Amino acid sequence: MRTHAPDIFRISAVLSISALALTACGGDGGDNAANADEADGDGDTAAPEAAGELEVWVDADRADVLADAASDFEDDTGIAVNLVQQDFAEVRDQFVSQVPTGEGPDIAVGAHDWLGVLVTNGVVAPVELGDAAEDFEDVAIEAWTYDGQVYGVPYSIENIALLRNADLVDQAPDSFDEMIDLGEESGASYPFLVGLDAQTADPYHLYPFQMSFGAPVFGQNSDGSYDAEELTIGNEGGVEFAQWLSDQGEAGTLSTNIDGDLALENFVDGESPFLLTGPWNVPAAEEAGINVEVDGIPAAGDQEAQPFAGVQGFFLSAQSENTLAATTFLVDYVGSPEVQQSLYEVGGRAPALTESFESAMAEDDIVAGFGEVGAEAVPMPAIPEMGAVWDYWGASQAAIINGEGDPAGLWEQMSEDIAEATE
Amino acid sequence: MAVTAPGSTLIAGEQTTAVGSARLRRQRYPRAEKPALARRPFKKWWRETGWRHLVGAGVVVFSVFPLVYVLSASLNPGGTLISANSLFSRVSLGSYVELFNRPQQPYAAWFLNTLFIGLTASAGSVLLGALAAYAFSRMRFTGRRVGLITLVLVQMFPQLLAMVAIFLLMMGISEVFPAIGLNSQIGLIMVYLGGALGVNTYLMYGFFNTVPTSIDEAAHIDGAGHARIFFTIILPLVSPILAVVALLSLVASLSEFVIASVLLRDPERQTLAVGLFQFISQETSQNWSVFAAGAVLAAVIPVALFLLLQRYIVSGLTAGSVK
Amino acid sequence: MAGETTSGRPKQRAAARRMTRRQKQASTLIDATSSGWKLMLFKIVVLGLLCATAVYAALVLFMNQRWLVGSLVIVGAAGLTWIYLKRGALPAKYLAPGLVFLLIFQIFVVLYSGYVAFTNYGTGHNSTKDHAIQAIMLQAQERVPDSPTYEVSVLEDSGELLSTDELYLAIVAGDGEVLIGSEDEPLEPSSAATVQDGRVVAAEGYDVLEFNELLNRQTEITDLSVAMSEDPNAGYLRTQDGRRAYVYTSRYIYDEMADTMTSSETGTVYSDTGEGAFVADDGEQLLPGWRINVGLDNFVNAVTEDSIRGPLIYVTLWTFAFAFLSVATTFALGLFLAVVFNDKRMTSRKYYRLVMILPYAFPGFLSALVWAGMMNQEFGFLNNVLFGGASIPWLTDPWLAKVSILIVNLWLGFPYMFLVCTGALQSIPEELTEAAQVDGAKAFQAFRSIKLPLLLTALAPLLISSFAFNFNNFNLVYMLTGGGPRDVSAGVSVGSTDILISMVYKVAFVGAQADYGLASAFSILIFIIVGTISVLAFRKTKALEELN
């Protein structure tokens, strides 16, 4: 072995040199691309020519719809749109960690309540919709506005409403108590259902009732945005709401043992005339042959029961090198009635573009039902501290419903904890 | 090369023992067992195997029961995961059909990818781990003990930042070798191989230790080189643990989600863990039934591998050979 | 094996001396036989490819000015070549393949966490200062309220020779007048321009860029700000898509020389005071900031963090109890089953074994969710069927939740232990156990005195690492109880099933905002705790190991 060693070195040297030669060939490919760029720069080419590529992160359901818009865009501009399928739930964190590396996309799908985190991290760029902003539903633009700037193009509005089994109860209730009465009269096992988690209840689903007691989580600025400094959750209405929660828990109308799945299953089996939920559960109920009607959410307090609205859309990366193309794609293609219509058809949520919204409302009772409630909805707060807010909020609600202490005391404690977390 | 003969004699001897014990088993069972079951007094049967069946029944119920929910959900399209009222109230194969009819979510491709990635990573882990375990078990060198402990310590590091770190690393690799960087299955397999030296090495190490060094020494004297001894003598002797480690690594790579979801972007290249999760990750469009159906089919992979490897795992080859 | 005495430490020399003549003889033989020509050729090819790849990688890296990484690649490849060409160094030859992957993929994660622990990486401090400035400037562009939308054209100087790269924006003002301006020159009226459909289509001395030309110069165009007039308060014109332009003012003015941001509304000056963000005199930070090195701050915060200090002792105790009990229960059950089904007289054992693999074959979080459903207080299978309608608060009582989490972990973990024990049992010679099969009592005795010590020797490291795994078993806790139930009236977000790692997660990610720096510091602290314990445990098992 010893005697052979020098030979080995020689041979491996030869091999590495031949590999270098291969490398050099590989390098040529890159040069060609560069040449092509130069050719473009001359501006002689009249026909649109691929000048770059847009990377768009999109979830599986949206991918099909955008594929059409993408190919139109490529035909019109010569810019290819590379649709990268991502899991919706992963997009936010991936976007935050990948944009700074330069590997991130130009555009990504998302929900408006991510904006706080995205803006604070400086990974999204504002999109000036210009006059087009007026073509969208107010709540959609309001939701996608953060700190005075619109950060993307919304496409759908999502909110909860009251599903009613019309075979069990034939009239829409006007108040929470009336709903319970109607539900009990119907003879079903549960007068009313809403899915609650044993540990964290569900502040999102219970929010309309809280609002009906006049206890929004934050104060709102004149432009509709939230003022995280002004915490209103612990006001008098909030304490009343806490008492109400405790009463309902005791009466059994709210139970943290009935989670979302159980609630849906019981509704689908005709065990309850009412279910407070979003459009995502409607298909299951309809497939099971339930005669579903969508009603407004009955108030428990003396004010209107406004739910939260979640608005989905597409946002633009702050590090995009194709801002011009990306903006064009967002405003003129994603924001077009055709695309909004097809996004609506695949997702079943009310479109954000008013024109599409109205046509969807006209043609589908269910969408119309949710849309009517949604028109009154308030956008979910998007401030980055919401993680902590949901956390305290939910745990306290669960404790109150389960009767673990004095409702008012627990609620006030929660308000203090939230105040500390949002400081 | 001329030294093959003695080595192979040794292996042949090995096989004889194995075959011998198998023959023994074969003879024992047909003759003794079946009639014995009828004739053997109940008390004796109970003491020898009967109680074991009772334990087995208990374990089967414990193991399977939660999975019945999964099976039930998979047969109930549009249904929920946890059914309060009755299992199997509706039975339809709709979710299984749907699984293969979603162009955006190519289940069949995920399945094959998982198979490829899982098997490759598993085979690689076994090889790398066995090499290291052999070194730790048979050789004495500076830092051996520290090295052994370090292997386990490294695995104890909380992986809160693994996602960010691995992404940065693979991005760097992409710059140089795009084919094994981001969005490549080879890249993912390499990351999995990063964990090849670790707990499993220890497992193999312990097992190697039970193989008497006299076997190696005999082979040395017969003129076999270290590589030959390792591959043709030691490895066959430790096949039970190799099979166990192969299975453990396969299951680990099968259920690994975080890194696979960061590295593999293209749906056609994703693994089952990443792909299936999409069906339920969004609270507002969860499809438990399809997810459950996918999980049931995915479980076929480890189960099939176990069936394949079972005879190695329980063969007891060494038992015959050592003494 | 004799070749390994590369270092001259006395200990090692003693070890070498201890080697029998036979071993020395054997090692000479190894070297003699391993240099067969086939092996040699194989080595040459593999090492050659390796070196070639490394040289290529290093060249690419050097071209990208990544000197350190490039050098590491070269050193690594040279090291590997040396190991495999050198005589002897057998342990290195066997260890190297696995170590390469370990070093690249695992050690890197550890080092990266170590590095992040000394930075302020987290929400609001996500990238570089340049990115932060760019993002602030983007976010600060505020469209002047009620200002019109302009159909804009992008122009460049015409004339082949004189042409500069300068870009111009041209708009048609409300009164029909054409205005042209650039980054350096505010908008000025221009008379020699052709307007069509409210848009400038030609202008003397300029070429109007077509859409595909716009695309080639996207960044330049979207970065372009053209002042509306000499008056800086009049705002400036910007376009994001090359066709529509709006008048903006900026909420912040960045002064490159002084490195400060000045609010145009309040005049507040934010300056870089080394905190990783622009900070006003009153301490207000302008986010996004950027990543900086913060020294030991994260460690100090980790140790002094209020929300953790209260429940820390409690959580640490429970973490130990959880990890220990998880290992103990899964190992006990796994071992018991492995022994029970290791009896050759039981022909049906392979079916039982197969069934026991099943819990291991399904995604853990799916199982955890099913268990959570089965443990539902009112409707769960456990209460409704097994306990005949009892109302046992499996997941909502602080103590029962602990029991529940252990039960679920037992279910999830026993197949692993079963497999491992089954495998390990095969290494114990049958003869030793023959005696054990004589009768029940004796069998157990024999098992305890003969098999168990042998098994423990082989499995002790595995148990230790299983302990460490459960010590950090974030997924289970998060899936099953989310750390709850928690005492809301106490005002802490830590619940009674939270273990250290899930508590850290809450503090670093859920609490206020994601704080990777703090999380890393915690990771390191936890690692030190569990690592120390493990090393101590290893010391204990050393005695056991020597037995073999």
PDB file of N, CA and C in Angstrom, chain A residues 240-298:
ATOM      1  N   GLU A 240     -69.574  41.388  32.300  1.00  0.00           N
ATOM      2  CA  GLU A 240     -70.915  40.830  32.111  1.00  0.00           C
ATOM      3  C   GLU A 240     -70.854  39.565  31.269  1.00  0.00           C
ATOM      4  N   PHE A 241     -70.044  39.650  30.224  1.00  0.00           N
ATOM      5  CA  PHE A 241     -69.896  38.508  29.325  1.00  0.00           C
ATOM      6  C   PHE A 241     -69.335  37.315  30.098  1.00  0.00           C
ATOM      7  N   ALA A 242     -68.375  37.591  30.978  1.00  0.00           N
ATOM      8  CA  ALA A 242     -67.788  36.511  31.765  1.00  0.00           C
ATOM      9  C   ALA A 242     -68.859  35.848  32.626  1.00  0.00           C
ATOM     10  N   GLN A 243     -69.698  36.667  33.214  1.00  0.00           N
ATOM     11  CA  GLN A 243     -70.774  36.134  34.033  1.00  0.00           C
ATOM     12  C   GLN A 243     -71.714  35.275  33.184  1.00  0.00           C
ATOM     13  N   TRP A 244     -71.983  35.791  31.991  1.00  0.00           N
ATOM     14  CA  TRP A 244     -72.856  35.068  31.064  1.00  0.00           C
ATOM     15  C   TRP A 244     -72.256  33.704  30.697  1.00  0.00           C
ATOM     16  N   LEU A 245     -70.940  33.721  30.411  1.00  0.00           N
ATOM     17  CA  LEU A 245     -70.250  32.469  30.082  1.00  0.00           C
ATOM     18  C   LEU A 245     -70.417  31.460  31.203  1.00  0.00           C
ATOM     19  N   SER A 246     -70.220  31.958  32.415  1.00  0.00           N
ATOM     20  CA  SER A 246     -70.311  31.095  33.577  1.00  0.00           C
ATOM     21  C   SER A 246     -71.725  30.520  33.694  1.00  0.00           C
ATOM     22  N   ASP A 247     -72.722  31.371  33.465  1.00  0.00           N
ATOM     23  CA  ASP A 247     -74.115  30.910  33.539  1.00  0.00           C
ATOM     24  C   ASP A 247     -74.388  29.842  32.483  1.00  0.00           C
ATOM     25  N   GLN A 248     -73.915  30.100  31.280  1.00  0.00           N
ATOM     26  CA  GLN A 248     -74.167  29.141  30.205  1.00  0.00           C
ATOM     27  C   GLN A 248     -73.460  27.819  30.487  1.00  0.00           C
ATOM     28  N   GLY A 249     -72.275  27.930  31.073  1.00  0.00           N
ATOM     29  CA  GLY A 249     -71.559  26.708  31.414  1.00  0.00           C
ATOM     30  C   GLY A 249     -72.338  25.900  32.425  1.00  0.00           C
ATOM     31  N   GLU A 250     -72.896  26.618  33.390  1.00  0.00           N
ATOM     32  CA  GLU A 250     -73.656  25.934  34.423  1.00  0.00           C
ATOM     33  C   GLU A 250     -74.924  25.316  33.852  1.00  0.00           C
ATOM     34  N   ALA A 251     -75.579  26.078  32.962  1.00  0.00           N
ATOM     35  CA  ALA A 251     -76.818  25.586  32.369  1.00  0.00           C
ATOM     36  C   ALA A 251     -76.561  24.485  31.350  1.00  0.00           C
ATOM     37  N   GLY A 252     -75.312  24.347  30.926  1.00  0.00           N
ATOM     38  CA  GLY A 252     -74.988  23.296  29.974  1.00  0.00           C
ATOM     39  C   GLY A 252     -75.166  23.695  28.519  1.00  0.00           C
ATOM     40  N   THR A 253     -75.520  24.945  28.251  1.00  0.00           N
ATOM     41  CA  THR A 253     -75.652  25.353  26.844  1.00  0.00           C
ATOM     42  C   THR A 253     -74.279  25.512  26.194  1.00  0.00           C
ATOM     43  N   LEU A 254     -73.262  25.787  27.007  1.00  0.00           N
ATOM     44  CA  LEU A 254     -71.898  25.782  26.492  1.00  0.00           C
ATOM     45  C   LEU A 254     -71.138  24.698  27.250  1.00  0.00           C
ATOM     46  N   SER A 255     -70.461  23.843  26.533  1.00  0.00           N
ATOM     47  CA  SER A 255     -69.687  22.788  27.195  1.00  0.00           C
ATOM     48  C   SER A 255     -68.334  22.630  26.517  1.00  0.00           C
ATOM     49  N   THR A 256     -67.300  22.662  27.332  1.00  0.00           N
ATOM     50  CA  THR A 256     -65.971  22.520  26.734  1.00  0.00           C
ATOM     51  C   THR A 256     -65.672  21.067  26.380  1.00  0.00           C
ATOM     52  N   ASN A 257     -66.608  20.172  26.692  1.00  0.00           N
ATOM     53  CA  ASN A 257     -66.383  18.785  26.275  1.00  0.00           C
ATOM     54  C   ASN A 257     -66.808  18.555  24.841  1.00  0.00           C
ATOM     55  N   ILE A 258     -67.590  19.482  24.312  1.00  0.00           N
ATOM     56  CA  ILE A 258     -68.013  19.335  22.919  1.00  0.00           C
ATOM     57  C   ILE A 258     -67.059  20.128  22.045  1.00  0.00           C
ATOM     58  N   ASP A 259     -66.123  19.429  21.436  1.00  0.00           N
ATOM     59  CA  ASP A 259     -65.186  20.142  20.575  1.00  0.00           C
ATOM     60  C   ASP A 259     -65.785  20.294  19.179  1.00  0.00           C
ATOM     61  N   GLY A 260     -65.048  20.915  18.310  1.00  0.00           N
ATOM     62  CA  GLY A 260     -65.564  21.225  16.973  1.00  0.00           C
ATOM     63  C   GLY A 260     -66.071  19.991  16.247  1.00  0.00           C
ATOM     64  N   ASP A 261     -65.321  18.901  16.359  1.00  0.00           N
ATOM     65  CA  ASP A 261     -65.713  17.671  15.667  1.00  0.00           C
ATOM     66  C   ASP A 261     -67.031  17.121  16.197  1.00  0.00           C
ATOM     67  N   LEU A 262     -67.147  17.105  17.534  1.00  0.00           N
ATOM     68  CA  LEU A 262     -68.372  16.570  18.130  1.00  0.00           C
ATOM     69  C   LEU A 262     -69.563  17.444  17.788  1.00  0.00           C
ATOM     70  N   ALA A 263     -69.347  18.754  17.817  1.00  0.00           N
ATOM     71  CA  ALA A 263     -70.425  19.676  17.508  1.00  0.00           C
ATOM     72  C   ALA A 263     -70.923  19.423  16.088  1.00  0.00           C
ATOM     73  N   LEU A 264     -69.981  19.328  15.175  1.00  0.00           N
ATOM     74  CA  LEU A 264     -70.357  19.100  13.779  1.00  0.00           C
ATOM     75  C   LEU A 264     -71.089  17.779  13.640  1.00  0.00           C
ATOM     76  N   GLU A 265     -70.542  16.762  14.275  1.00  0.00           N
ATOM     77  CA  GLU A 265     -71.139  15.441  14.118  1.00  0.00           C
ATOM     78  C   GLU A 265     -72.578  15.424  14.629  1.00  0.00           C
ATOM     79  N   ASN A 266     -72.801  16.066  15.781  1.00  0.00           N
ATOM     80  CA  ASN A 266     -74.147  16.082  16.326  1.00  0.00           C
ATOM     81  C   ASN A 266     -75.106  16.876  15.450  1.00  0.00           C
ATOM     82  N   PHE A 267     -74.597  17.955  14.885  1.00  0.00           N
ATOM     83  CA  PHE A 267     -75.447  18.752  13.999  1.00  0.00           C
ATOM     84  C   PHE A 267     -75.805  17.940  12.757  1.00  0.00           C
ATOM     85  N   VAL A 268     -74.799  17.272  12.223  1.00  0.00           N
ATOM     86  CA  VAL A 268     -74.992  16.485  11.008  1.00  0.00           C
ATOM     87  C   VAL A 268     -75.954  15.334  11.265  1.00  0.00           C
ATOM     88  N   ASP A 269     -75.953  14.806  12.493  1.00  0.00           N
ATOM     89  CA  ASP A 269     -76.863  13.725  12.835  1.00  0.00           C
ATOM     90  C   ASP A 269     -78.245  14.234  13.245  1.00  0.00           C
ATOM     91  N   GLY A 270     -78.459  15.536  13.137  1.00  0.00           N
ATOM     92  CA  GLY A 270     -79.761  16.085  13.485  1.00  0.00           C
ATOM     93  C   GLY A 270     -80.007  16.162  14.975  1.00  0.00           C
ATOM     94  N   GLU A 271     -78.938  16.145  15.751  1.00  0.00           N
ATOM     95  CA  GLU A 271     -79.094  16.182  17.201  1.00  0.00           C
ATOM     96  C   GLU A 271     -79.211  17.601  17.737  1.00  0.00           C
ATOM     97  N   SER A 272     -79.030  18.573  16.868  1.00  0.00           N
ATOM     98  CA  SER A 272     -79.144  19.951  17.322  1.00  0.00           C
ATOM     99  C   SER A 272     -79.625  20.820  16.165  1.00  0.00           C
ATOM    100  N   PRO A 273     -80.511  21.757  16.450  1.00  0.00           N
ATOM    101  CA  PRO A 273     -80.994  22.616  15.357  1.00  0.00           C
ATOM    102  C   PRO A 273     -80.004  23.734  14.998  1.00  0.00           C
ATOM    103  N   PHE A 274     -79.123  24.088  15.917  1.00  0.00           N
ATOM    104  CA  PHE A 274     -78.241  25.236  15.665  1.00  0.00           C
ATOM    105  C   PHE A 274     -76.767  24.866  15.845  1.00  0.00           C
ATOM    106  N   LEU A 275     -75.963  25.391  14.961  1.00  0.00           N
ATOM    107  CA  LEU A 275     -74.517  25.212  15.099  1.00  0.00           C
ATOM    108  C   LEU A 275     -73.842  26.515  14.691  1.00  0.00           C
ATOM    109  N   LEU A 276     -73.017  27.033  15.589  1.00  0.00           N
ATOM    110  CA  LEU A 276     -72.277  28.252  15.270  1.00  0.00           C
ATOM    111  C   LEU A 276     -70.958  27.833  14.638  1.00  0.00           C
ATOM    112  N   THR A 277     -70.807  28.119  13.348  1.00  0.00           N
ATOM    113  CA  THR A 277     -69.603  27.654  12.675  1.00  0.00           C
ATOM    114  C   THR A 277     -69.373  28.448  11.392  1.00  0.00           C
ATOM    115  N   GLY A 278     -68.331  28.089  10.671  1.00  0.00           N
ATOM    116  CA  GLY A 278     -68.004  28.784   9.437  1.00  0.00           C
ATOM    117  C   GLY A 278     -68.436  28.002   8.222  1.00  0.00           C
ATOM    118  N   PRO A 279     -68.229  28.580   7.036  1.00  0.00           N
ATOM    119  CA  PRO A 279     -68.675  27.922   5.806  1.00  0.00           C
ATOM    120  C   PRO A 279     -67.991  26.575   5.577  1.00  0.00           C
ATOM    121  N   TRP A 280     -66.834  26.373   6.254  1.00  0.00           N
ATOM    122  CA  TRP A 280     -66.095  25.136   6.003  1.00  0.00           C
ATOM    123  C   TRP A 280     -66.863  23.884   6.421  1.00  0.00           C
ATOM    124  N   ASN A 281     -67.840  24.044   7.339  1.00  0.00           N
ATOM    125  CA  ASN A 281     -68.574  22.863   7.778  1.00  0.00           C
ATOM    126  C   ASN A 281     -69.881  22.643   7.033  1.00  0.00           C
ATOM    127  N   VAL A 282     -70.205  23.574   6.143  1.00  0.00           N
ATOM    128  CA  VAL A 282     -71.478  23.441   5.437  1.00  0.00           C
ATOM    129  C   VAL A 282     -71.520  22.212   4.528  1.00  0.00           C
ATOM    130  N   PRO A 283     -70.468  21.956   3.746  1.00  0.00           N
ATOM    131  CA  PRO A 283     -70.547  20.795   2.844  1.00  0.00           C
ATOM    132  C   PRO A 283     -70.867  19.497   3.585  1.00  0.00           C
ATOM    133  N   ALA A 284     -70.237  19.295   4.750  1.00  0.00           N
ATOM    134  CA  ALA A 284     -70.482  18.052   5.495  1.00  0.00           C
ATOM    135  C   ALA A 284     -71.952  17.937   5.868  1.00  0.00           C
ATOM    136  N   ALA A 285     -72.553  19.065   6.297  1.00  0.00           N
ATOM    137  CA  ALA A 285     -73.953  19.042   6.707  1.00  0.00           C
ATOM    138  C   ALA A 285     -74.857  18.795   5.503  1.00  0.00           C
ATOM    139  N   GLU A 286     -74.534  19.439   4.393  1.00  0.00           N
ATOM    140  CA  GLU A 286     -75.390  19.267   3.214  1.00  0.00           C
ATOM    141  C   GLU A 286     -75.302  17.842   2.676  1.00  0.00           C
ATOM    142  N   GLU A 287     -74.077  17.302   2.703  1.00  0.00           N
ATOM    143  CA  GLU A 287     -73.924  15.926   2.215  1.00  0.00           C
ATOM    144  C   GLU A 287     -74.754  14.948   3.043  1.00  0.00           C
ATOM    145  N   ALA A 288     -74.880  15.263   4.327  1.00  0.00           N
ATOM    146  CA  ALA A 288     -75.636  14.368   5.196  1.00  0.00           C
ATOM    147  C   ALA A 288     -77.142  14.616   5.069  1.00  0.00           C
ATOM    148  N   GLY A 289     -77.517  15.517   4.168  1.00  0.00           N
ATOM    149  CA  GLY A 289     -78.941  15.733   3.917  1.00  0.00           C
ATOM    150  C   GLY A 289     -79.616  16.673   4.887  1.00  0.00           C
ATOM    151  N   ILE A 290     -78.846  17.485   5.578  1.00  0.00           N
ATOM    152  CA  ILE A 290     -79.453  18.465   6.492  1.00  0.00           C
ATOM    153  C   ILE A 290     -79.938  19.655   5.670  1.00  0.00           C
ATOM    154  N   ASN A 291     -81.105  20.110   6.012  1.00  0.00           N
ATOM    155  CA  ASN A 291     -81.677  21.269   5.335  1.00  0.00           C
ATOM    156  C   ASN A 291     -81.092  22.530   5.990  1.00  0.00           C
ATOM    157  N   VAL A 292     -79.962  22.982   5.464  1.00  0.00           N
ATOM    158  CA  VAL A 292     -79.198  24.029   6.147  1.00  0.00           C
ATOM    159  C   VAL A 292     -79.659  25.431   5.745  1.00  0.00           C
ATOM    160  N   GLU A 293     -79.916  26.253   6.754  1.00  0.00           N
ATOM    161  CA  GLU A 293     -80.137  27.681   6.525  1.00  0.00           C
ATOM    162  C   GLU A 293     -79.058  28.436   7.285  1.00  0.00           C
ATOM    163  N   VAL A 294     -78.618  29.580   6.732  1.00  0.00           N
ATOM    164  CA  VAL A 294     -77.622  30.373   7.436  1.00  0.00           C
ATOM    165  C   VAL A 294     -78.300  31.616   8.011  1.00  0.00           C
ATOM    166  N   ASP A 295     -78.218  31.769   9.323  1.00  0.00           N
ATOM    167  CA  ASP A 295     -78.831  32.923   9.985  1.00  0.00           C
ATOM    168  C   ASP A 295     -77.765  33.824  10.572  1.00  0.00           C
ATOM    169  N   GLY A 296     -78.203  35.035  10.893  1.00  0.00           N
ATOM    170  CA  GLY A 296     -77.325  35.937  11.632  1.00  0.00           C
ATOM    171  C   GLY A 296     -77.105  35.379  13.026  1.00  0.00           C
ATOM    172  N   ILE A 297     -76.032  35.847  13.661  1.00  0.00           N
ATOM    173  CA  ILE A 297     -75.737  35.339  14.993  1.00  0.00           C
ATOM    174  C   ILE A 297     -76.578  36.095  16.006  1.00  0.00           C
ATOM    175  N   PRO A 298     -77.366  35.377  16.801  1.00  0.00           N
ATOM    176  CA  PRO A 298     -78.221  36.069  17.767  1.00  0.00           C
ATOM    177  C   PRO A 298     -77.388  36.649  18.904  1.00  0.00           C
TER     178      PRO A 298
END
